Amino acid sequence: NSEDVRCKCICPPYKDHSGHIYNKNVSQKDCDCLHVVEPMPVPGPDVEAYCLRCECKYEERSSVTIKVNNVILLV
């Protein structure tokens, strides 16, 4: 399920650009700044420096397990 996986990139402030959190449903191998950060807030020469500051994490969850736990909790 595409809703159960995501890549989350946390990018701190860089020069005159404020910090931002980016989320995108991508595969684990594509979980990096170049695939997730869209639109790129900095011009071409600064992209590498900007991306080196970003921390990207691949996250998975099981929505079925979450739903089952919620039903059990409510019962």
JSON list of C-alpha atoms in Angstrom, two decimals:
[
{"chain": "A", "resi": 1, "resn": "ASN", "atom": "CA", "xyz": [0.00, 0.00, 0.00]},
{"chain": "A", "resi": 2, "resn": "SER", "atom": "CA", "xyz": [1.56, 3.30, -1.05]},
{"chain": "A", "resi": 3, "resn": "GLU", "atom": "CA", "xyz": [0.12, 5.05, 2.01]},
{"chain": "A", "resi": 4, "resn": "ASP", "atom": "CA", "xyz": [2.12, 2.79, 4.32]},
{"chain": "A", "resi": 5, "resn": "VAL", "atom": "CA", "xyz": [5.56, 3.89, 3.14]},
{"chain": "A", "resi": 6, "resn": "ARG", "atom": "CA", "xyz": [7.11, 7.30, 2.84]},
{"chain": "A", "resi": 7, "resn": "CYS", "atom": "CA", "xyz": [10.38, 9.12, 2.81]},
{"chain": "A", "resi": 8, "resn": "LYS", "atom": "CA", "xyz": [10.61, 12.06, 5.17]},
{"chain": "A", "resi": 9, "resn": "CYS", "atom": "CA", "xyz": [13.34, 14.66, 4.66]},
{"chain": "A", "resi": 10, "resn": "ILE", "atom": "CA", "xyz": [13.98, 17.33, 7.28]},
{"chain": "A", "resi": 11, "resn": "CYS", "atom": "CA", "xyz": [15.94, 20.21, 5.82]},
{"chain": "A", "resi": 12, "resn": "PRO", "atom": "CA", "xyz": [17.25, 22.95, 8.14]},
{"chain": "A", "resi": 13, "resn": "PRO", "atom": "CA", "xyz": [17.44, 26.61, 7.14]},
{"chain": "A", "resi": 14, "resn": "TYR", "atom": "CA", "xyz": [19.96, 27.33, 4.40]},
{"chain": "A", "resi": 15, "resn": "LYS", "atom": "CA", "xyz": [21.08, 30.83, 3.47]},
{"chain": "A", "resi": 16, "resn": "ASP", "atom": "CA", "xyz": [17.87, 32.85, 2.93]},
{"chain": "A", "resi": 17, "resn": "HIS", "atom": "CA", "xyz": [15.59, 29.75, 2.76]},
{"chain": "A", "resi": 18, "resn": "SER", "atom": "CA", "xyz": [13.70, 28.65, 5.87]},
{"chain": "A", "resi": 19, "resn": "GLY", "atom": "CA", "xyz": [13.77, 25.04, 7.05]},
{"chain": "A", "resi": 20, "resn": "HIS", "atom": "CA", "xyz": [11.14, 22.64, 5.72]},
{"chain": "A", "resi": 21, "resn": "ILE", "atom": "CA", "xyz": [9.92, 19.05, 6.07]},
{"chain": "A", "resi": 22, "resn": "TYR", "atom": "CA", "xyz": [9.23, 17.12, 2.86]},
{"chain": "A", "resi": 23, "resn": "ASN", "atom": "CA", "xyz": [7.25, 13.86, 2.58]},
{"chain": "A", "resi": 24, "resn": "LYS", "atom": "CA", "xyz": [6.87, 11.71, -0.49]},
{"chain": "A", "resi": 25, "resn": "ASN", "atom": "CA", "xyz": [5.82, 8.14, -1.24]},
{"chain": "A", "resi": 26, "resn": "VAL", "atom": "CA", "xyz": [8.94, 6.68, -2.83]},
{"chain": "A", "resi": 27, "resn": "SER", "atom": "CA", "xyz": [10.83, 3.41, -2.63]},
{"chain": "A", "resi": 28, "resn": "GLN", "atom": "CA", "xyz": [13.56, 2.94, -0.07]},
{"chain": "A", "resi": 29, "resn": "LYS", "atom": "CA", "xyz": [16.32, 3.24, -2.68]},
{"chain": "A", "resi": 30, "resn": "ASP", "atom": "CA", "xyz": [14.94, 6.61, -3.80]},
{"chain": "A", "resi": 31, "resn": "CYS", "atom": "CA", "xyz": [14.76, 8.02, -0.28]},
{"chain": "A", "resi": 32, "resn": "ASP", "atom": "CA", "xyz": [17.12, 10.96, -0.64]},
{"chain": "A", "resi": 33, "resn": "CYS", "atom": "CA", "xyz": [16.95, 14.70, -1.02]},
{"chain": "A", "resi": 34, "resn": "LEU", "atom": "CA", "xyz": [17.14, 14.70, -4.82]},
{"chain": "A", "resi": 35, "resn": "HIS", "atom": "CA", "xyz": [14.05, 12.46, -5.16]},
{"chain": "A", "resi": 36, "resn": "VAL", "atom": "CA", "xyz": [11.94, 13.88, -2.31]},
{"chain": "A", "resi": 37, "resn": "VAL", "atom": "CA", "xyz": [12.54, 17.64, -2.17]},
{"chain": "A", "resi": 38, "resn": "GLU", "atom": "CA", "xyz": [10.26, 19.15, -4.83]},
{"chain": "A", "resi": 39, "resn": "PRO", "atom": "CA", "xyz": [10.37, 21.88, -5.85]},
{"chain": "A", "resi": 40, "resn": "MET", "atom": "CA", "xyz": [14.05, 22.38, -5.04]},
{"chain": "A", "resi": 41, "resn": "PRO", "atom": "CA", "xyz": [14.19, 25.68, -3.13]},
{"chain": "A", "resi": 42, "resn": "VAL", "atom": "CA", "xyz": [17.77, 26.56, -4.15]},
{"chain": "A", "resi": 43, "resn": "PRO", "atom": "CA", "xyz": [19.34, 27.15, -7.57]},
{"chain": "A", "resi": 44, "resn": "GLY", "atom": "CA", "xyz": [21.51, 24.55, -9.33]},
{"chain": "A", "resi": 45, "resn": "PRO", "atom": "CA", "xyz": [24.96, 25.32, -7.83]},
{"chain": "A", "resi": 46, "resn": "ASP", "atom": "CA", "xyz": [23.61, 25.18, -4.24]},
{"chain": "A", "resi": 47, "resn": "VAL", "atom": "CA", "xyz": [21.63, 21.91, -4.57]},
{"chain": "A", "resi": 48, "resn": "GLU", "atom": "CA", "xyz": [24.45, 19.65, -3.36]},
{"chain": "A", "resi": 49, "resn": "ALA", "atom": "CA", "xyz": [25.21, 21.82, -0.31]},
{"chain": "A", "resi": 50, "resn": "TYR", "atom": "CA", "xyz": [21.49, 22.07, 0.51]},
{"chain": "A", "resi": 51, "resn": "CYS", "atom": "CA", "xyz": [20.94, 18.31, 0.20]},
{"chain": "A", "resi": 52, "resn": "LEU", "atom": "CA", "xyz": [23.94, 17.48, 2.40]},
{"chain": "A", "resi": 53, "resn": "ARG", "atom": "CA", "xyz": [22.21, 19.34, 5.25]},
{"chain": "A", "resi": 54, "resn": "CYS", "atom": "CA", "xyz": [18.92, 17.42, 4.86]},
{"chain": "A", "resi": 55, "resn": "GLU", "atom": "CA", "xyz": [18.24, 14.29, 6.90]},
{"chain": "A", "resi": 56, "resn": "CYS", "atom": "CA", "xyz": [16.08, 11.74, 5.06]},
{"chain": "A", "resi": 57, "resn": "LYS", "atom": "CA", "xyz": [14.48, 8.68, 6.66]},
{"chain": "A", "resi": 58, "resn": "TYR", "atom": "CA", "xyz": [12.45, 5.89, 5.09]},
{"chain": "A", "resi": 59, "resn": "GLU", "atom": "CA", "xyz": [9.39, 5.02, 7.18]},
{"chain": "A", "resi": 60, "resn": "GLU", "atom": "CA", "xyz": [7.02, 2.05, 6.98]},
{"chain": "A", "resi": 61, "resn": "ARG", "atom": "CA", "xyz": [3.84, 1.33, 8.89]},
{"chain": "A", "resi": 62, "resn": "SER", "atom": "CA", "xyz": [1.08, -1.23, 8.78]},
{"chain": "A", "resi": 63, "resn": "SER", "atom": "CA", "xyz": [-2.29, 0.49, 8.51]},
{"chain": "A", "resi": 64, "resn": "VAL", "atom": "CA", "xyz": [-4.05, -2.87, 8.93]},
{"chain": "A", "resi": 65, "resn": "THR", "atom": "CA", "xyz": [-2.39, -3.40, 12.32]},
{"chain": "A", "resi": 66, "resn": "ILE", "atom": "CA", "xyz": [-3.30, 0.14, 13.36]},
{"chain": "A", "resi": 67, "resn": "LYS", "atom": "CA", "xyz": [-6.96, -0.42, 12.38]},
{"chain": "A", "resi": 68, "resn": "VAL", "atom": "CA", "xyz": [-7.12, -3.75, 14.24]},
{"chain": "A", "resi": 69, "resn": "ASN", "atom": "CA", "xyz": [-5.65, -2.15, 17.38]},
{"chain": "A", "resi": 70, "resn": "ASN", "atom": "CA", "xyz": [-8.18, 0.68, 17.20]},
{"chain": "A", "resi": 71, "resn": "VAL", "atom": "CA", "xyz": [-11.10, -1.77, 16.89]},
{"chain": "A", "resi": 72, "resn": "ILE", "atom": "CA", "xyz": [-9.81, -3.80, 19.86]},
{"chain": "A", "resi": 73, "resn": "LEU", "atom": "CA", "xyz": [-9.38, -0.62, 21.89]},
{"chain": "A", "resi": 74, "resn": "LEU", "atom": "CA", "xyz": [-12.93, 0.54, 21.11]},
{"chain": "A", "resi": 75, "resn": "VAL", "atom": "CA", "xyz": [-14.45, -2.86, 21.96]}
]
